[in-house]
XYZ file of C-alpha atoms in Angstrom:
677
model
C 26.878 -41.630 -62.990
C 29.868 -39.720 -61.849
C 31.683 -40.159 -65.139
C 32.340 -37.533 -67.739
C 29.521 -35.986 -69.698
C 29.057 -37.349 -73.184
C 28.013 -34.417 -75.324
C 25.870 -34.918 -78.413
C 24.476 -31.423 -78.652
C 24.892 -28.254 -80.578
C 23.042 -24.969 -80.385
C 19.987 -24.093 -82.405
C 17.037 -21.782 -81.834
C 14.580 -24.536 -82.783
C 13.924 -25.975 -79.309
C 13.456 -24.573 -75.830
C 16.903 -24.821 -74.289
C 18.486 -24.489 -77.743
C 19.294 -28.174 -77.976
C 19.481 -30.161 -81.163
C 21.308 -33.493 -81.498
C 24.203 -34.138 -83.827
C 24.308 -37.433 -85.679
C 26.850 -39.515 -83.755
C 28.291 -40.999 -86.924
C 28.991 -37.783 -88.822
C 32.575 -37.583 -87.724
C 33.505 -41.148 -88.557
C 30.698 -43.053 -90.203
C 31.817 -46.118 -92.049
C 33.746 -47.854 -89.257
C 31.703 -50.792 -88.049
C 33.219 -52.612 -85.138
C 32.802 -56.324 -85.544
C 34.723 -58.171 -82.847
C 37.677 -57.538 -80.664
C 40.184 -59.542 -82.784
C 39.285 -57.901 -86.079
C 37.650 -54.773 -87.445
C 35.769 -54.643 -90.722
C 35.242 -51.347 -92.535
C 31.956 -50.922 -94.318
C 32.728 -49.952 -97.858
C 30.757 -47.379 -99.912
C 27.670 -48.790 -101.637
C 29.234 -48.662 -105.095
C 32.337 -50.561 -103.964
C 30.653 -53.325 -102.005
C 30.383 -55.754 -104.879
C 34.179 -55.991 -105.158
C 34.949 -55.754 -101.476
C 37.468 -58.340 -100.348
C 36.367 -61.233 -98.168
C 37.298 -60.618 -94.547
C 39.393 -63.031 -92.571
C 39.205 -63.532 -88.874
C 39.085 -66.179 -86.227
C 37.739 -65.744 -82.744
C 36.517 -68.111 -80.129
C 33.068 -67.163 -78.864
C 31.914 -69.481 -76.128
C 31.048 -72.920 -77.471
C 31.531 -71.930 -81.160
C 34.616 -70.970 -83.075
C 33.944 -68.823 -86.103
C 36.784 -69.485 -88.535
C 38.009 -68.127 -91.836
C 36.123 -70.804 -93.713
C 32.778 -69.813 -92.083
C 33.406 -66.150 -92.774
C 34.227 -66.856 -96.372
C 31.281 -69.148 -96.930
C 28.882 -66.542 -95.544
C 30.255 -63.778 -97.697
C 30.345 -66.015 -100.757
C 26.592 -66.014 -100.847
C 25.928 -63.563 -103.665
C 22.736 -64.748 -105.353
C 19.595 -63.520 -103.564
C 17.435 -66.237 -105.110
C 19.227 -69.225 -103.635
C 17.944 -70.721 -100.391
C 19.269 -69.598 -97.015
C 22.491 -71.350 -95.972
C 22.652 -73.502 -92.806
C 24.886 -70.868 -91.208
C 22.358 -68.107 -91.687
C 19.481 -70.366 -90.715
C 21.303 -71.335 -87.516
C 22.002 -67.649 -86.939
C 18.353 -66.885 -87.534
C 17.233 -69.561 -85.085
C 19.151 -67.696 -82.408
C 17.670 -64.394 -83.507
C 14.033 -65.489 -83.604
C 13.880 -67.588 -80.485
C 13.617 -64.600 -78.130
C 11.378 -62.662 -80.494
C 8.338 -64.889 -80.556
C 9.156 -67.660 -78.122
C 8.308 -67.896 -74.485
C 10.148 -65.106 -72.743
C 10.924 -66.706 -69.425
C 14.374 -66.091 -68.056
C 16.811 -68.925 -68.527
C 16.731 -70.946 -65.356
C 19.778 -72.088 -63.384
C 20.019 -73.544 -59.892
C 21.031 -70.078 -58.679
C 18.059 -68.414 -60.376
C 14.746 -69.621 -58.880
C 11.739 -68.876 -61.000
C 9.588 -65.987 -59.800
C 5.951 -66.947 -59.929
C 4.767 -63.321 -59.887
C 6.646 -62.448 -63.058
C 4.840 -65.035 -65.136
C 2.177 -62.406 -65.778
C 4.798 -60.174 -67.366
C 6.413 -62.979 -69.277
C 3.737 -65.130 -70.858
C 1.278 -64.966 -73.749
C 2.376 -61.688 -75.189
C 4.497 -60.365 -77.981
C 7.722 -58.925 -76.629
C 10.988 -58.467 -78.452
C 13.403 -59.700 -75.816
C 16.858 -61.202 -76.008
C 16.969 -62.540 -72.447
C 16.532 -66.237 -73.330
C 19.587 -66.292 -75.543
C 22.905 -67.227 -73.974
C 25.847 -64.873 -74.098
C 28.123 -67.004 -76.347
C 25.323 -67.627 -78.829
C 24.408 -63.920 -78.897
C 28.000 -62.968 -79.684
C 28.195 -65.602 -82.398
C 24.918 -64.386 -83.836
C 26.055 -60.770 -84.113
C 29.429 -61.712 -85.511
C 27.844 -63.717 -88.299
C 25.243 -61.018 -88.880
C 27.906 -58.319 -89.131
C 29.721 -60.254 -91.818
C 26.620 -61.385 -93.668
C 25.305 -57.828 -93.872
C 28.352 -56.591 -95.697
C 26.457 -57.089 -98.983
C 22.953 -56.080 -99.945
C 22.273 -59.568 -101.254
C 22.945 -61.010 -97.841
C 20.445 -58.637 -96.245
C 17.772 -60.471 -98.182
C 19.276 -63.799 -97.191
C 19.327 -62.941 -93.498
C 15.667 -61.908 -93.618
C 14.639 -65.137 -95.346
C 16.723 -67.220 -92.984
C 15.053 -65.556 -89.989
C 11.611 -66.286 -91.427
C 12.571 -69.893 -92.076
C 13.902 -70.293 -88.544
C 10.741 -68.887 -87.056
C 8.681 -71.447 -88.950
C 10.951 -74.399 -88.168
C 10.925 -73.604 -84.447
C 7.104 -73.282 -84.507
C 7.409 -69.916 -82.777
C 4.264 -68.816 -84.624
C 2.355 -69.949 -87.656
C 3.897 -69.400 -91.051
C 2.027 -66.189 -91.826
C 3.016 -64.517 -88.577
C 6.674 -65.528 -89.080
C 6.770 -64.184 -92.665
C 5.057 -60.913 -91.778
C 7.039 -60.073 -88.655
C 10.317 -60.808 -90.433
C 9.433 -58.524 -93.307
C 8.133 -55.804 -90.993
C 11.248 -55.608 -88.797
C 13.840 -56.306 -91.483
C 14.694 -52.931 -92.917
C 14.699 -50.822 -89.762
C 16.517 -53.321 -87.583
C 19.213 -54.010 -90.153
C 19.621 -50.281 -90.861
C 20.031 -49.534 -87.128
C 22.501 -52.415 -86.761
C 24.563 -51.201 -89.728
C 24.721 -47.669 -88.299
C 25.713 -48.783 -84.818
C 29.305 -48.879 -83.644
C 28.857 -51.935 -81.505
C 31.223 -54.819 -80.946
C 29.279 -58.102 -80.603
C 30.101 -58.036 -76.888
C 28.555 -54.569 -76.602
C 25.479 -55.479 -78.625
C 24.902 -58.534 -76.461
C 25.523 -56.616 -73.237
C 22.915 -54.131 -74.478
C 20.367 -56.787 -75.388
C 21.129 -59.671 -72.998
C 22.482 -57.688 -70.062
C 25.685 -56.537 -68.341
C 26.572 -60.149 -67.498
C 27.359 -60.608 -71.225
C 29.938 -57.846 -71.434
C 30.536 -54.150 -71.111
C 28.678 -51.826 -73.421
C 30.351 -48.510 -74.056
C 27.347 -47.198 -75.986
C 25.301 -47.487 -72.792
C 28.102 -46.251 -70.563
C 27.081 -43.845 -67.789
C 26.404 -40.336 -69.002
C 25.378 -37.253 -67.042
C 22.882 -34.512 -67.695
C 24.181 -31.032 -66.891
C 22.196 -29.281 -64.164
C 22.177 -25.481 -63.879
C 24.543 -23.970 -61.356
C 21.601 -22.870 -59.223
C 21.325 -24.008 -55.590
C 18.443 -26.341 -54.766
C 15.803 -24.446 -52.802
C 15.096 -25.569 -49.244
C 12.586 -28.419 -49.126
C 9.334 -27.834 -47.266
C 7.393 -31.042 -46.532
C 3.887 -30.904 -48.033
C 0.917 -30.470 -45.765
C -2.699 -31.402 -46.501
C -4.840 -28.586 -47.930
C -7.347 -26.859 -45.679
C -10.834 -28.439 -45.662
C -12.933 -27.120 -48.498
C -9.916 -26.181 -50.683
C -10.537 -26.588 -54.422
C -9.541 -29.882 -56.035
C -8.954 -30.694 -59.672
C -10.554 -33.835 -61.052
C -8.407 -35.437 -63.745
C -9.389 -38.317 -66.032
C -6.501 -40.618 -66.876
C -6.578 -42.995 -69.892
C -3.812 -45.319 -70.949
C -3.202 -48.469 -73.044
C -6.470 -48.569 -75.003
C -5.217 -51.178 -77.529
C -8.231 -51.158 -79.862
C -8.384 -54.262 -82.083
C -10.134 -53.603 -85.365
C -10.238 -57.367 -86.014
C -11.948 -58.302 -82.754
C -14.865 -60.694 -83.445
C -17.406 -61.830 -80.871
C -17.512 -65.633 -80.655
C -14.040 -66.181 -82.157
C -11.530 -68.296 -80.265
C -10.305 -66.675 -77.068
C -7.503 -69.239 -76.819
C -5.388 -69.581 -79.908
C -1.812 -70.266 -81.050
C -1.182 -66.663 -82.119
C 0.141 -63.977 -79.774
C -3.227 -62.212 -79.967
C -6.629 -63.909 -80.036
C -10.378 -63.041 -80.271
C -9.833 -62.026 -83.916
C -11.050 -62.797 -87.403
C -8.199 -65.237 -87.973
C -8.318 -66.851 -84.519
C -10.818 -69.442 -85.713
C -13.851 -70.794 -83.903
C -13.606 -72.174 -80.373
C -13.760 -75.906 -79.952
C -16.104 -77.404 -77.384
C -13.439 -77.078 -74.698
C -12.420 -73.555 -75.655
C -13.904 -70.160 -74.813
C -15.378 -67.767 -77.304
C -14.671 -64.034 -77.335
C -17.162 -62.019 -75.301
C -19.153 -59.130 -76.694
C -17.525 -56.398 -74.557
C -14.147 -58.082 -74.079
C -12.513 -61.291 -72.902
C -10.311 -62.534 -70.068
C -7.488 -63.755 -72.280
C -4.702 -62.521 -74.521
C -7.196 -60.302 -76.363
C -7.574 -56.578 -76.879
C -10.801 -54.563 -77.122
C -13.491 -53.964 -79.749
C -14.223 -50.349 -80.617
C -17.681 -50.490 -78.992
C -16.049 -51.045 -75.574
C -13.814 -48.015 -76.078
C -16.817 -45.905 -77.097
C -18.824 -47.211 -74.107
C -15.975 -46.135 -71.804
C -15.885 -42.638 -73.295
C -19.669 -42.295 -73.063
C -19.596 -43.292 -69.398
C -16.582 -41.063 -68.700
C -18.395 -38.100 -70.281
C -21.399 -38.697 -68.019
C -19.102 -38.998 -64.996
C -17.643 -35.544 -65.625
C -17.043 -32.675 -65.591
C -13.291 -33.070 -65.893
C -10.795 -30.308 -65.330
C -8.500 -31.924 -67.856
C -7.443 -35.366 -69.191
C -4.104 -37.176 -69.306
C -3.823 -39.854 -72.024
C -0.565 -41.803 -72.117
C -0.719 -43.747 -75.354
C -0.744 -47.275 -76.790
C -3.668 -47.073 -79.166
C -3.185 -50.064 -81.511
C -3.685 -53.745 -80.707
C -0.903 -56.238 -80.021
C -0.869 -57.707 -83.546
C 2.604 -56.280 -83.959
C 3.534 -58.678 -86.788
C 0.980 -57.277 -89.258
C 0.762 -53.557 -88.684
C 1.290 -50.897 -91.330
C 1.830 -47.163 -91.063
C -1.503 -46.555 -92.694
C -3.281 -48.668 -90.098
C -1.458 -47.065 -87.181
C -2.376 -43.582 -88.405
C -5.974 -44.608 -89.012
C -6.320 -45.911 -85.472
C -4.639 -42.834 -84.022
C -7.066 -40.631 -85.911
C -10.178 -42.635 -84.969
C -9.398 -42.744 -81.225
C -8.251 -39.109 -81.031
C -11.479 -37.929 -82.656
C -13.631 -40.180 -80.499
C -12.070 -38.745 -77.348
C -12.652 -35.201 -78.659
C -16.219 -36.068 -79.654
C -17.316 -37.650 -76.377
C -15.468 -35.441 -73.895
C -16.301 -32.285 -75.781
C -14.417 -29.220 -77.019
C -14.145 -27.645 -73.585
C -12.004 -30.401 -72.047
C -8.280 -30.268 -72.868
C -6.539 -33.605 -73.364
C -2.809 -33.893 -72.828
C -1.494 -36.947 -74.708
C 1.787 -38.842 -74.480
C 3.236 -41.333 -76.975
C 3.160 -45.050 -76.248
C 5.557 -47.717 -77.580
C 2.866 -49.284 -79.753
C 2.129 -46.165 -81.804
C 4.960 -46.840 -84.254
C 5.504 -49.756 -86.556
C 7.601 -51.788 -86.126
C 6.608 -51.717 -82.461
C 9.154 -49.926 -80.215
C 10.865 -48.406 -83.278
C 11.455 -44.723 -82.478
C 14.516 -43.369 -84.264
C 15.976 -40.205 -82.689
C 15.624 -36.976 -84.675
C 19.019 -37.301 -86.324
C 17.452 -40.073 -88.518
C 15.871 -38.394 -91.529
C 13.819 -39.435 -94.522
C 11.465 -42.358 -94.686
C 13.011 -44.093 -91.685
C 12.306 -41.138 -89.386
C 9.227 -40.842 -87.180
C 7.934 -37.765 -88.991
C 5.069 -39.826 -90.500
C 3.798 -40.441 -86.983
C 4.645 -37.146 -85.222
C 3.165 -35.039 -88.024
C -0.176 -36.860 -87.868
C -0.214 -36.579 -84.080
C 0.326 -32.855 -84.407
C -2.613 -32.603 -86.796
C -4.984 -34.654 -84.634
C -3.941 -33.063 -81.341
C -3.941 -29.484 -82.588
C -7.329 -28.778 -80.908
C -5.676 -29.456 -77.540
C -2.057 -28.217 -77.920
C -0.623 -24.772 -78.775
C 1.795 -24.258 -81.691
C 4.952 -24.277 -79.559
C 3.988 -27.695 -78.077
C 3.190 -28.982 -81.582
C 6.645 -27.857 -82.731
C 8.531 -30.023 -80.242
C 6.012 -32.830 -80.773
C 6.894 -32.898 -84.483
C 10.586 -32.819 -83.580
C 10.818 -35.582 -80.977
C 7.423 -36.579 -79.679
C 7.549 -34.526 -76.470
C 6.184 -31.123 -75.405
C 5.254 -28.819 -72.552
C 2.442 -26.340 -71.951
C 0.654 -24.482 -69.202
C -2.478 -26.180 -67.850
C -3.489 -23.382 -65.481
C -1.634 -20.445 -64.034
C 0.896 -22.034 -61.713
C 0.702 -25.550 -63.227
C 2.554 -26.902 -66.253
C 2.519 -30.330 -67.883
C 5.529 -32.004 -69.513
C 4.790 -34.900 -71.817
C 7.849 -37.105 -72.344
C 8.569 -39.563 -75.142
C 9.618 -42.502 -72.988
C 10.530 -44.590 -76.022
C 13.891 -42.801 -75.871
C 14.621 -44.600 -72.592
C 13.456 -48.066 -73.680
C 15.896 -50.951 -74.228
C 13.388 -52.391 -76.729
C 13.915 -49.401 -79.023
C 16.690 -50.897 -81.200
C 17.505 -47.459 -82.649
C 19.272 -46.719 -79.361
C 21.996 -49.100 -80.523
C 23.191 -46.193 -82.649
C 23.344 -43.747 -79.744
C 21.587 -43.910 -76.366
C 23.045 -40.784 -74.757
C 20.021 -38.598 -73.976
C 18.211 -39.221 -77.286
C 16.754 -36.030 -78.762
C 18.317 -34.186 -75.805
C 15.004 -34.748 -74.107
C 16.281 -34.852 -70.524
C 18.431 -31.764 -70.999
C 15.364 -30.034 -72.398
C 13.375 -31.250 -69.351
C 15.963 -29.659 -67.032
C 15.564 -26.373 -68.937
C 11.784 -26.477 -68.499
C 11.971 -27.372 -64.794
C 14.493 -24.640 -64.031
C 12.263 -22.079 -65.783
C 9.266 -23.325 -63.785
C 11.231 -23.152 -60.538
C 12.199 -19.580 -61.324
C 8.543 -18.680 -61.942
C 7.183 -20.635 -58.966
C 5.262 -23.082 -61.211
C 4.440 -26.669 -60.304
C 4.944 -29.371 -62.948
C 3.187 -32.628 -63.751
C 5.192 -35.109 -65.853
C 3.317 -37.645 -67.995
C 4.665 -40.455 -70.130
C 4.055 -44.057 -71.124
C 6.856 -46.273 -69.778
C 7.562 -45.828 -66.040
C 11.070 -44.474 -65.457
C 11.949 -47.348 -63.170
C 11.824 -49.651 -66.211
C 14.099 -47.495 -68.367
C 17.700 -47.999 -69.404
C 19.947 -47.644 -66.393
C 21.745 -44.411 -67.342
C 18.554 -42.721 -68.512
C 16.749 -43.834 -65.376
C 19.625 -42.632 -63.141
C 19.641 -39.180 -64.761
C 15.870 -38.874 -64.563
C 15.938 -39.851 -60.879
C 18.631 -37.253 -60.266
C 16.508 -34.596 -62.006
C 13.488 -35.467 -59.877
C 15.691 -35.133 -56.771
C 16.934 -31.724 -57.818
C 13.467 -30.392 -58.673
C 11.409 -32.181 -56.029
C 9.802 -28.910 -54.932
C 8.695 -28.202 -58.522
C 7.590 -31.677 -59.723
C 4.157 -32.203 -58.151
C 3.169 -35.403 -59.946
C 4.344 -38.171 -62.250
C 1.848 -40.216 -64.266
C 2.571 -43.285 -66.402
C 1.009 -46.464 -67.845
C 2.468 -49.291 -69.934
C 2.340 -52.218 -67.454
C -1.480 -52.521 -67.738
C -1.556 -52.858 -63.950
C -2.509 -50.585 -61.044
C 0.727 -49.812 -59.168
C 3.301 -47.132 -58.379
C 7.037 -46.589 -57.935
C 8.744 -44.531 -55.231
C 11.477 -41.896 -55.504
C 13.738 -41.211 -52.511
C 16.407 -38.633 -51.856
C 19.545 -39.866 -53.663
C 21.792 -39.014 -50.708
C 20.331 -41.486 -48.231
C 17.651 -43.284 -50.269
C 15.374 -43.119 -47.219
C 13.363 -39.886 -47.489
C 10.405 -40.281 -49.901
C 10.135 -37.269 -52.195
C 8.021 -38.259 -55.227
C 5.728 -40.982 -56.548
C 5.366 -42.257 -60.132
C 1.714 -43.343 -60.353
C 1.163 -46.183 -62.824
C -2.457 -46.441 -63.916
C -4.299 -49.575 -65.109
C -5.037 -50.148 -68.773
C -8.239 -49.747 -70.702
C -7.508 -53.048 -72.504
C -8.081 -56.533 -71.048
C -4.673 -57.766 -72.209
C -3.920 -60.123 -70.452
C -6.789 -61.599 -68.336
C -7.890 -58.253 -66.935
C -11.052 -56.150 -66.684
C -11.051 -52.929 -68.705
C -10.359 -49.932 -66.509
C -9.522 -46.255 -66.164
C -8.225 -43.939 -63.439
C -9.431 -40.656 -61.895
C -6.977 -38.457 -59.975
C -7.925 -35.848 -57.411
C -5.231 -33.150 -57.352
C -4.790 -30.184 -55.024
C -6.673 -27.505 -56.924
C -6.269 -24.131 -58.539
C -5.646 -21.636 -55.737
C -2.696 -19.650 -54.438
C -0.210 -21.816 -52.606
C -1.624 -25.067 -53.941
C 0.810 -27.996 -53.827
C -0.779 -29.522 -56.986
C -0.005 -32.939 -55.447
C -2.206 -35.996 -55.888
C -4.557 -36.192 -52.932
C -6.453 -39.329 -53.939
C -7.359 -41.522 -56.899
C -10.108 -43.871 -57.983
C -10.106 -46.851 -60.333
C -13.159 -47.714 -62.407
C -13.655 -51.030 -64.201
C -16.016 -52.773 -66.544
C -16.787 -56.129 -64.930
C -16.744 -58.444 -67.975
C -18.433 -61.305 -66.157
C -21.458 -59.083 -65.644
C -21.253 -57.077 -68.878
C -21.144 -60.109 -71.135
C -24.091 -61.838 -69.399
C -27.225 -59.818 -68.644
C -29.306 -60.970 -65.639
C -32.391 -61.440 -67.824
C -30.645 -63.597 -70.374
C -27.197 -64.968 -69.413
C -26.389 -65.785 -73.035
C -27.025 -62.136 -74.026
C -24.638 -59.282 -73.197
C -25.753 -56.153 -71.364
C -26.782 -53.610 -74.015
C -25.323 -50.649 -72.096
C -23.042 -51.818 -69.255
C -21.883 -49.460 -66.504
C -18.346 -48.821 -65.414
C -18.251 -49.129 -61.627
C -15.945 -47.877 -58.903
C -13.485 -50.622 -57.872
C -11.891 -48.618 -55.079
C -10.836 -45.210 -53.802
C -7.242 -45.305 -52.530
C -7.584 -43.300 -49.292
C -10.669 -45.251 -48.222
C -9.282 -48.656 -49.202
C -5.970 -48.187 -47.431
C -6.995 -45.875 -44.571
C -4.884 -42.889 -45.710
C -5.461 -39.151 -45.491
C -3.681 -38.376 -48.799
C -1.352 -39.892 -51.372
C 1.719 -37.731 -50.660
C 5.094 -39.502 -51.073
C 5.305 -40.142 -47.347
C 1.859 -41.779 -47.406
C 2.805 -44.116 -50.272
C 6.064 -45.022 -48.530
C 4.146 -45.838 -45.423
C 1.757 -47.919 -47.470
C 4.644 -50.109 -48.639
C 5.628 -50.609 -45.018
C 2.053 -51.658 -44.289
C 2.212 -54.166 -47.147
C 5.313 -55.665 -45.538
C 3.765 -56.110 -42.107
C 0.079 -56.745 -42.930
C -0.666 -59.596 -45.314
C -4.315 -58.647 -45.640
C -3.440 -55.149 -46.854
C -0.999 -56.569 -49.422
C -3.552 -59.043 -50.770
C -6.042 -56.194 -51.129
C -3.440 -54.314 -53.178
C -2.821 -57.426 -55.261
C -6.545 -57.649 -56.059
C -6.754 -53.959 -56.994
C -3.514 -54.210 -58.976
C -5.242 -56.640 -61.368
C -8.421 -54.553 -61.648
C -10.511 -57.031 -59.694
C -9.631 -60.103 -61.740
C -6.737 -62.015 -60.176
C -5.427 -64.964 -62.174
C -3.017 -66.274 -59.522
C -2.120 -65.684 -55.883
C 0.939 -63.785 -54.681
C 2.935 -65.135 -51.729
C 6.514 -65.125 -50.461
C 8.921 -64.574 -53.409
C 6.162 -62.947 -55.452
C 5.420 -60.528 -52.630
C 9.059 -59.574 -52.240
C 9.247 -59.034 -56.010
C 6.275 -56.656 -55.935
C 7.628 -54.717 -52.962
C 10.995 -54.307 -54.716
C 9.177 -52.923 -57.754
C 7.172 -50.440 -55.697
C 10.291 -49.077 -54.000
C 12.384 -48.824 -57.128
C 11.789 -45.683 -59.181
C 15.307 -46.140 -60.553
C 16.360 -49.182 -62.513
C 19.621 -49.818 -60.671
C 17.661 -49.720 -57.401
C 15.438 -52.460 -58.790
C 18.539 -54.491 -59.586
C 20.012 -53.816 -56.127
C 16.771 -54.869 -54.377
C 16.817 -57.934 -56.604
C 20.354 -58.963 -55.610
C 19.902 -58.168 -51.916
C 16.954 -60.557 -51.776
C 18.872 -63.351 -53.425
C 17.136 -63.384 -56.794
C 20.377 -63.421 -58.763
C 19.212 -60.746 -61.210
C 16.023 -62.617 -62.220
C 13.675 -59.921 -60.910
C 15.308 -57.034 -62.710
C 15.359 -58.898 -66.003
C 11.768 -59.998 -65.588
C 10.481 -56.569 -64.627
C 12.049 -55.066 -67.764
C 10.169 -57.557 -69.927
C 6.765 -55.976 -69.398
C 3.877 -57.195 -71.440
C 3.753 -54.045 -73.530
């Protein structure tokens, strides 16, 4: 922020705002930066066979990669020979953070944060934070050289699979499948990037590992229109209309869920066909769901929708993605599209044709997980296979103009009611886990510049805007998060609500004026998941919004959380060994009643954080609600400070700053980024 604007746009009539990205490599593709001491040019495909062996020597931490290593790696020409020790060692480094325990590396200056264990354990996340900086640089240097030939692409993939098995990061089948699934897209993105190893490692490990130009600060251009005077919101008059909005997120339906299968298993996801049978000391999967690292059977999703339909009527529905289960090592495009189709049609069937659903895209919709190439990537590697099917399934809810931008980049806008507009963002373009951003992370798909165009038009018309998305902006890449925060500041009088999911927990993040960082001006509400993953009750959210009348603020006035209590649902009172045939979803809490508030305006939520600081009982109540009524561990001292930092930090660099001011040495910010989704 404050630096020069990095432009990646050209004009085109295809999008609102006339913004279409230009491929960042068109002007100089072919140069692939390898390490500071030496540069290696990627040769055309037809000339690669006879390309000369490179020669370089650079000291990277504890390892020195010499000419002999470089030559031996490149000498591997036959794809049928076994992986070399160099590539296997390289692969060990690559796979450790992919499937291993994702706890931050501990040092005496970095005390472990008990609270973050929930984010860090039991789940499949593709993180690089366990790997040390010197090893990361060595890894990328070796990979860069090894990938100069097509034969070595196959070798690298097999070495990674072998390393996964030898380290016992997962069983052999999971290792083989996840390596094959990620191989082509990750290698292609790596080959197209212009990263030095120091930049790649700064990107993946963090700024302590180097400076990353590709993620350098960039600025969105705001219109040269003065910001209107800010009028603090006031509660609506008694009896004013309210809109009742159903909010669904993180369904994570598991087609392979089997009642009675092992709820505790060695795989990243249990309660499945291949989880085996529980031993006498182990739990079996419950009929309606399980408190473990398990997702949901379809019957639980249908039961939710049936109960939600009876709890209506709904003015409209927000649905912020993550349909498939967490078996990210074995997913195919066909399966992803099938699950998208089934859930979309079930929602339409149960809620009826008169209720409009506004969806947003989650990070699990694609395969490989988190893989969302920007629109400049064409052909089979693009996301058109996913966006086109979404457009087909969501056509009953969205107009043609919204479907057009959905097909282009997975985002859209449309009018909900006169005076209220929704903007659905593709938050995968802000996610560090999206490895396609190694190619170019400057406002992917020009989505934020497009958002500014929409907000300015709404301001001119006097419209209010709700923004929905999957990943909360406070967990986004720093530059993306900073620009988004700046946009919310500029258009605070237009943006009436922000609604996200992804963390599976019931929480929120605050936005303050960026001049003083003291005046609360917006809230990003983060709703609990439908899935149980990990150790949770299934749940959904209901928002009460200032209604459809002249002068309405369209702000959130209140919200409710409903849960399915699995302890009761899986054991009927008449026969404890038999599940309830038709369990009911019950109200866990209503926010204003639980916390003694009159509304949920930004000032109310900021005051609530202050209450959490001073009143331990209020904070513990929040902690209970945060986990949907099933708390696995207490939260005291460091954990509490961690949570309060998260709630105050709608911008990623603010999360880092809160982290450092409280003496966590960066552990909090790294842990918070490694969410379980």
